Amino acid sequence: MSCPHGERAGDVHLVHVVRHGQSTSNVAYLAVETSAASSAVIPDDDMAIELTDLGWRQAGSVGRWLAELEPSDTPDMVWCSPYLRAEQTWQGIERELASAGRERPCHRVDERLRDRDRGRLRHRHPRWVRERFPAEIVAEERDPLGYRPPDGESFRDVAERLREVVAEIEADGHRRVLIVAHDAVVLFLRQILEGLSDEEVLAIAAEGLADNGSITSWQGTEGGYRLLAYNVSPGGDGYEQAASHS
């Protein structure tokens, strides 16, 4: 389907990034946090992990919030991670936009928006890794952004591929962009769009990564981007701030 928004609509006005709704792997990981176990049963295929019922409801809540914005503020372009849990989140959002009679935004699935690949340590709880591979924990603590798990990628690798995505978003011409992805993507979009130092990024991570079904928003400015809201949920005060950007 051809884009109805013109060859060059203008500079980016708004960017919203949504972390996918709660997934079955999130539930399994939480079960480890609240028990004496050090591992959980999670599918090996990270791309095939699905949303839970709560995750679908979270996606719907985000969709209803977006549908309540002024038409001039609703997304005209969606960039989505290829992981099933992210695509399902977009499906839940899209359903609410369609129910509200909003114009369907352009849509692109981009593999560079995937979650960080932890390689052979994928889905392993830090407790499990510390018990079996303590040297990996030490290496990560020594260089948390540069550390690569066996057969995996570092957070710097994630940031590098996201810089490519941001450059394409800025050259694309769509003015109101929605990104549906993962907590690592949210974090390093903050670094890229706000020009944060590594120390500032680590401080944000220490306070807690983006929650399932949360939105982080920026307004495009002449000099870059201004953070409107970080890690807020539909109905919260932070959403009022994200909507009141003018």
mmCIF file of C-alpha atoms in Angstrom:
data_model
loop_
_atom_site.group_PDB
_atom_site.id
_atom_site.type_symbol
_atom_site.label_atom_id
_atom_site.label_comp_id
_atom_site.label_asym_id
_atom_site.label_seq_id
_atom_site.Cartn_x
_atom_site.Cartn_y
_atom_site.Cartn_z
ATOM 1 C CA MET A 1 0.000 0.000 0.000
ATOM 2 C CA SER A 2 1.391 3.410 -0.961
ATOM 3 C CA CYS A 3 2.058 6.002 1.741
ATOM 4 C CA PRO A 4 -0.696 8.657 1.920
ATOM 5 C CA HIS A 5 1.430 11.115 3.883
ATOM 6 C CA GLY A 6 3.410 12.721 1.071
ATOM 7 C CA GLU A 7 6.965 12.303 -0.131
ATOM 8 C CA ARG A 8 8.334 14.594 2.565
ATOM 9 C CA ALA A 9 5.791 15.549 5.219
ATOM 10 C CA GLY A 10 8.349 17.310 7.422
ATOM 11 C CA ASP A 11 10.727 16.834 10.324
ATOM 12 C CA VAL A 12 9.883 14.439 13.150
ATOM 13 C CA HIS A 13 7.402 16.087 15.509
ATOM 14 C CA LEU A 14 6.678 13.308 18.009
ATOM 15 C CA VAL A 15 8.265 9.968 18.855
ATOM 16 C CA HIS A 16 6.528 7.441 21.096
ATOM 17 C CA VAL A 17 8.162 4.118 21.952
ATOM 18 C CA VAL A 18 6.111 1.357 23.570
ATOM 19 C CA ARG A 19 7.606 -1.613 25.315
ATOM 20 C CA HIS A 20 5.614 -4.712 24.359
ATOM 21 C CA GLY A 21 2.953 -5.959 26.733
ATOM 22 C CA GLN A 22 3.607 -8.646 29.301
ATOM 23 C CA SER A 23 4.851 -11.853 27.666
ATOM 24 C CA THR A 24 4.950 -15.461 28.787
ATOM 25 C CA SER A 25 8.710 -15.138 29.291
ATOM 26 C CA ASN A 26 8.199 -12.107 31.554
ATOM 27 C CA VAL A 27 5.928 -14.225 33.733
ATOM 28 C CA ALA A 28 8.436 -17.090 33.844
ATOM 29 C CA TYR A 29 11.279 -14.696 34.734
ATOM 30 C CA LEU A 30 9.186 -13.148 37.512
ATOM 31 C CA ALA A 31 8.523 -16.620 38.900
ATOM 32 C CA VAL A 32 12.284 -17.069 39.331
ATOM 33 C CA GLU A 33 12.494 -13.710 41.113
ATOM 34 C CA THR A 34 9.927 -14.840 43.672
ATOM 35 C CA SER A 35 11.193 -18.377 44.264
ATOM 36 C CA ALA A 36 14.336 -20.270 45.144
ATOM 37 C CA ALA A 37 14.663 -21.589 41.600
ATOM 38 C CA SER A 38 17.433 -20.227 39.380
ATOM 39 C CA SER A 39 15.943 -21.051 35.975
ATOM 40 C CA ALA A 40 12.607 -21.130 34.219
ATOM 41 C CA VAL A 41 11.137 -22.943 31.244
ATOM 42 C CA ILE A 42 11.147 -20.448 28.362
ATOM 43 C CA PRO A 43 10.984 -21.293 24.636
ATOM 44 C CA ASP A 44 14.353 -21.266 22.879
ATOM 45 C CA ASP A 45 12.912 -19.258 19.981
ATOM 46 C CA ASP A 46 12.934 -15.740 21.374
ATOM 47 C CA MET A 47 11.033 -14.407 18.378
ATOM 48 C CA ALA A 48 8.054 -16.719 19.011
ATOM 49 C CA ILE A 49 7.265 -15.705 22.611
ATOM 50 C CA GLU A 50 3.653 -14.514 22.910
ATOM 51 C CA LEU A 51 1.749 -12.003 24.984
ATOM 52 C CA THR A 52 -0.207 -13.062 28.037
ATOM 53 C CA ASP A 53 -3.835 -11.998 28.501
ATOM 54 C CA LEU A 54 -2.540 -9.093 30.571
ATOM 55 C CA GLY A 55 -0.142 -8.194 27.766
ATOM 56 C CA TRP A 56 -3.028 -7.959 25.305
ATOM 57 C CA ARG A 57 -4.938 -5.733 27.719
ATOM 58 C CA GLN A 58 -1.890 -3.492 28.110
ATOM 59 C CA ALA A 59 -1.654 -3.156 24.335
ATOM 60 C CA GLY A 60 -5.313 -2.195 24.181
ATOM 61 C CA SER A 61 -4.817 0.448 26.870
ATOM 62 C CA VAL A 62 -2.001 2.038 24.884
ATOM 63 C CA GLY A 63 -4.161 1.970 21.761
ATOM 64 C CA ARG A 64 -7.054 3.692 23.512
ATOM 65 C CA TRP A 65 -4.760 6.404 24.846
ATOM 66 C CA LEU A 66 -3.327 7.059 21.393
ATOM 67 C CA ALA A 67 -6.850 7.125 19.937
ATOM 68 C CA GLU A 68 -7.806 9.875 22.387
ATOM 69 C CA LEU A 69 -5.072 12.215 21.149
ATOM 70 C CA GLU A 70 -5.831 14.947 18.661
ATOM 71 C CA PRO A 71 -5.732 13.588 15.084
ATOM 72 C CA SER A 72 -2.697 15.800 14.449
ATOM 73 C CA ASP A 73 -0.833 13.936 17.216
ATOM 74 C CA THR A 74 -1.675 10.302 16.450
ATOM 75 C CA PRO A 75 1.067 8.228 14.777
ATOM 76 C CA ASP A 76 1.387 8.349 11.003
ATOM 77 C CA MET A 77 4.236 5.797 10.994
ATOM 78 C CA VAL A 78 4.842 2.652 13.057
ATOM 79 C CA TRP A 79 8.183 0.884 13.329
ATOM 80 C CA CYS A 80 7.897 -2.536 14.969
ATOM 81 C CA SER A 81 10.280 -5.190 16.231
ATOM 82 C CA PRO A 82 9.933 -8.533 14.390
ATOM 83 C CA TYR A 83 9.408 -10.420 17.653
ATOM 84 C CA LEU A 84 5.899 -11.863 18.003
ATOM 85 C CA ARG A 85 5.276 -10.200 21.366
ATOM 86 C CA ALA A 86 5.970 -6.792 19.812
ATOM 87 C CA GLU A 87 3.895 -7.466 16.702
ATOM 88 C CA GLN A 88 1.003 -8.650 18.878
ATOM 89 C CA THR A 89 1.306 -5.462 20.921
ATOM 90 C CA TRP A 90 0.991 -3.415 17.735
ATOM 91 C CA GLN A 91 -2.010 -5.515 16.687
ATOM 92 C CA GLY A 92 -3.730 -4.658 19.976
ATOM 93 C CA ILE A 93 -2.914 -0.958 19.555
ATOM 94 C CA GLU A 94 -4.030 -0.938 15.922
ATOM 95 C CA ARG A 95 -7.346 -2.546 16.812
ATOM 96 C CA GLU A 96 -8.165 0.335 19.164
ATOM 97 C CA LEU A 97 -7.115 2.973 16.625
ATOM 98 C CA ALA A 98 -9.328 1.359 14.007
ATOM 99 C CA SER A 99 -12.262 1.182 16.446
ATOM 100 C CA ALA A 100 -11.873 4.924 17.029
ATOM 101 C CA GLY A 101 -11.953 5.571 13.290
ATOM 102 C CA ARG A 102 -8.360 6.799 13.126
ATOM 103 C CA GLU A 103 -6.432 6.659 9.873
ATOM 104 C CA ARG A 104 -4.216 3.587 9.625
ATOM 105 C CA PRO A 105 -0.572 4.610 9.948
ATOM 106 C CA CYS A 106 2.130 3.322 7.647
ATOM 107 C CA HIS A 107 3.810 0.251 9.122
ATOM 108 C CA ARG A 108 7.272 -1.266 8.956
ATOM 109 C CA VAL A 109 8.784 -4.274 10.714
ATOM 110 C CA ASP A 110 12.522 -3.803 11.209
ATOM 111 C CA GLU A 111 14.829 -6.474 12.609
ATOM 112 C CA ARG A 112 17.148 -3.822 14.059
ATOM 113 C CA LEU A 113 14.464 -3.136 16.670
ATOM 114 C CA ARG A 114 14.814 -6.659 18.087
ATOM 115 C CA ASP A 115 15.646 -7.252 21.723
ATOM 116 C CA ARG A 116 19.243 -7.582 22.853
ATOM 117 C CA ASP A 117 20.550 -11.044 21.994
ATOM 118 C CA ARG A 118 22.188 -12.626 25.043
ATOM 119 C CA GLY A 119 23.388 -15.593 23.000
ATOM 120 C CA ARG A 120 23.914 -18.768 24.985
ATOM 121 C CA LEU A 121 22.726 -16.961 28.131
ATOM 122 C CA ARG A 122 19.398 -16.035 26.541
ATOM 123 C CA HIS A 123 16.542 -16.008 29.092
ATOM 124 C CA ARG A 124 18.878 -17.164 31.848
ATOM 125 C CA HIS A 125 18.349 -15.465 35.175
ATOM 126 C CA PRO A 126 21.473 -13.806 36.671
ATOM 127 C CA ARG A 127 21.192 -16.233 39.601
ATOM 128 C CA TRP A 128 21.558 -19.168 37.195
ATOM 129 C CA VAL A 129 24.470 -17.534 35.375
ATOM 130 C CA ARG A 130 26.259 -16.712 38.651
ATOM 131 C CA GLU A 131 25.947 -20.320 39.802
ATOM 132 C CA ARG A 132 27.321 -21.836 36.596
ATOM 133 C CA PHE A 133 29.375 -19.113 34.868
ATOM 134 C CA PRO A 134 30.531 -16.657 37.544
ATOM 135 C CA ALA A 135 33.227 -15.261 35.234
ATOM 136 C CA GLU A 136 30.501 -13.979 32.891
ATOM 137 C CA ILE A 137 28.880 -12.054 35.728
ATOM 138 C CA VAL A 138 32.241 -10.528 36.673
ATOM 139 C CA ALA A 139 32.892 -9.520 33.049
ATOM 140 C CA GLU A 140 29.478 -7.893 32.754
ATOM 141 C CA GLU A 141 29.864 -6.015 36.019
ATOM 142 C CA ARG A 142 33.252 -4.735 34.842
ATOM 143 C CA ASP A 143 31.887 -3.381 31.543
ATOM 144 C CA PRO A 144 28.051 -3.457 31.582
ATOM 145 C CA LEU A 145 27.607 -1.704 28.232
ATOM 146 C CA GLY A 146 30.447 -3.346 26.331
ATOM 147 C CA TYR A 147 30.121 -6.913 27.634
ATOM 148 C CA ARG A 148 29.049 -9.528 25.071
ATOM 149 C CA PRO A 149 27.648 -12.856 26.326
ATOM 150 C CA PRO A 150 28.854 -15.945 24.458
ATOM 151 C CA ASP A 151 27.414 -15.765 20.913
ATOM 152 C CA GLY A 152 25.476 -12.639 21.913
ATOM 153 C CA GLU A 153 25.701 -8.883 21.598
ATOM 154 C CA SER A 154 26.536 -5.994 23.881
ATOM 155 C CA PHE A 155 24.364 -3.014 24.706
ATOM 156 C CA ARG A 156 26.723 -0.933 22.560
ATOM 157 C CA ASP A 157 25.817 -3.231 19.662
ATOM 158 C CA VAL A 158 22.148 -2.510 20.331
ATOM 159 C CA ALA A 159 22.806 1.239 20.354
ATOM 160 C CA GLU A 160 24.716 1.043 17.079
ATOM 161 C CA ARG A 161 21.883 -0.604 15.172
ATOM 162 C CA LEU A 162 19.396 1.823 16.719
ATOM 163 C CA ARG A 163 21.410 4.795 15.452
ATOM 164 C CA GLU A 164 20.825 3.488 11.946
ATOM 165 C CA VAL A 165 17.080 3.269 12.618
ATOM 166 C CA VAL A 166 16.933 6.809 14.015
ATOM 167 C CA ALA A 167 18.738 8.165 10.954
ATOM 168 C CA GLU A 168 16.192 6.476 8.686
ATOM 169 C CA ILE A 169 13.261 7.728 10.752
ATOM 170 C CA GLU A 170 14.577 11.276 10.450
ATOM 171 C CA ALA A 171 14.988 10.942 6.684
ATOM 172 C CA ASP A 172 11.639 9.219 6.170
ATOM 173 C CA GLY A 173 9.362 12.255 6.265
ATOM 174 C CA HIS A 174 6.716 10.955 8.669
ATOM 175 C CA ARG A 175 6.141 13.383 11.494
ATOM 176 C CA ARG A 176 4.567 11.276 14.260
ATOM 177 C CA VAL A 177 6.361 8.007 14.878
ATOM 178 C CA LEU A 178 5.400 5.076 17.074
ATOM 179 C CA ILE A 179 8.035 2.426 17.834
ATOM 180 C CA VAL A 180 6.942 -0.906 19.364
ATOM 181 C CA ALA A 181 9.878 -2.824 20.769
ATOM 182 C CA HIS A 182 11.728 -3.833 23.960
ATOM 183 C CA ASP A 183 13.152 -2.359 27.157
ATOM 184 C CA ALA A 184 16.734 -2.243 25.824
ATOM 185 C CA VAL A 185 15.484 -0.355 22.757
ATOM 186 C CA VAL A 186 13.700 2.178 24.965
ATOM 187 C CA LEU A 187 16.830 2.742 27.043
ATOM 188 C CA PHE A 188 19.183 3.312 24.142
ATOM 189 C CA LEU A 189 16.740 5.451 22.228
ATOM 190 C CA ARG A 190 16.952 7.717 25.248
ATOM 191 C CA GLN A 191 20.722 7.842 24.912
ATOM 192 C CA ILE A 192 20.587 8.552 21.181
ATOM 193 C CA LEU A 193 17.721 11.065 21.107
ATOM 194 C CA GLU A 194 18.741 12.925 24.269
ATOM 195 C CA GLY A 195 22.509 12.690 23.843
ATOM 196 C CA LEU A 196 22.977 10.995 27.209
ATOM 197 C CA SER A 197 26.349 9.813 28.480
ATOM 198 C CA ASP A 198 27.035 6.179 29.350
ATOM 199 C CA GLU A 199 26.933 7.140 33.021
ATOM 200 C CA GLU A 200 23.494 8.698 32.626
ATOM 201 C CA VAL A 201 22.215 5.606 30.817
ATOM 202 C CA LEU A 202 23.499 3.325 33.561
ATOM 203 C CA ALA A 203 21.834 5.524 36.177
ATOM 204 C CA ILE A 204 18.490 5.203 34.371
ATOM 205 C CA ALA A 205 18.928 1.423 34.155
ATOM 206 C CA ALA A 206 19.707 1.250 37.866
ATOM 207 C CA GLU A 207 16.374 2.939 38.623
ATOM 208 C CA GLY A 208 14.531 0.348 36.525
ATOM 209 C CA LEU A 209 13.929 -0.343 32.842
ATOM 210 C CA ALA A 210 10.701 0.408 30.986
ATOM 211 C CA ASP A 211 7.708 -1.600 32.145
ATOM 212 C CA ASN A 212 5.552 -3.757 29.907
ATOM 213 C CA GLY A 213 2.969 -1.674 28.069
ATOM 214 C CA SER A 214 4.607 1.626 29.006
ATOM 215 C CA ILE A 215 5.212 4.605 26.742
ATOM 216 C CA THR A 216 8.209 6.905 26.506
ATOM 217 C CA SER A 217 7.763 10.059 24.435
ATOM 218 C CA TRP A 218 9.851 12.840 22.896
ATOM 219 C CA GLN A 219 9.010 16.011 21.033
ATOM 220 C CA GLY A 220 11.156 16.945 18.081
ATOM 221 C CA THR A 221 12.837 20.330 18.486
ATOM 222 C CA GLU A 222 15.098 22.442 16.317
ATOM 223 C CA GLY A 223 18.116 21.162 18.212
ATOM 224 C CA GLY A 224 17.095 17.522 18.663
ATOM 225 C CA TYR A 225 14.524 15.939 20.963
ATOM 226 C CA ARG A 226 12.971 16.831 24.304
ATOM 227 C CA LEU A 227 11.832 14.054 26.625
ATOM 228 C CA LEU A 228 8.140 14.373 27.428
ATOM 229 C CA ALA A 229 7.612 11.258 29.531
ATOM 230 C CA TYR A 230 9.502 8.106 30.449
ATOM 231 C CA ASN A 231 8.059 4.716 31.346
ATOM 232 C CA VAL A 232 4.490 5.827 31.978
ATOM 233 C CA SER A 233 1.313 3.780 31.732
ATOM 234 C CA PRO A 234 -2.078 4.707 30.277
ATOM 235 C CA GLY A 235 -4.067 6.827 32.696
ATOM 236 C CA GLY A 236 -1.045 8.002 34.691
ATOM 237 C CA ASP A 237 0.060 11.604 35.194
ATOM 238 C CA GLY A 238 3.018 11.072 32.884
ATOM 239 C CA TYR A 239 0.630 10.471 30.002
ATOM 240 C CA GLU A 240 -0.826 13.939 30.505
ATOM 241 C CA GLN A 241 2.679 15.334 30.161
ATOM 242 C CA ALA A 242 3.298 13.283 27.012
ATOM 243 C CA ALA A 243 0.109 14.603 25.430
ATOM 244 C CA SER A 244 0.675 18.242 26.438
ATOM 245 C CA HIS A 245 3.676 18.840 24.217
ATOM 246 C CA SER A 246 2.719 22.080 22.490
#
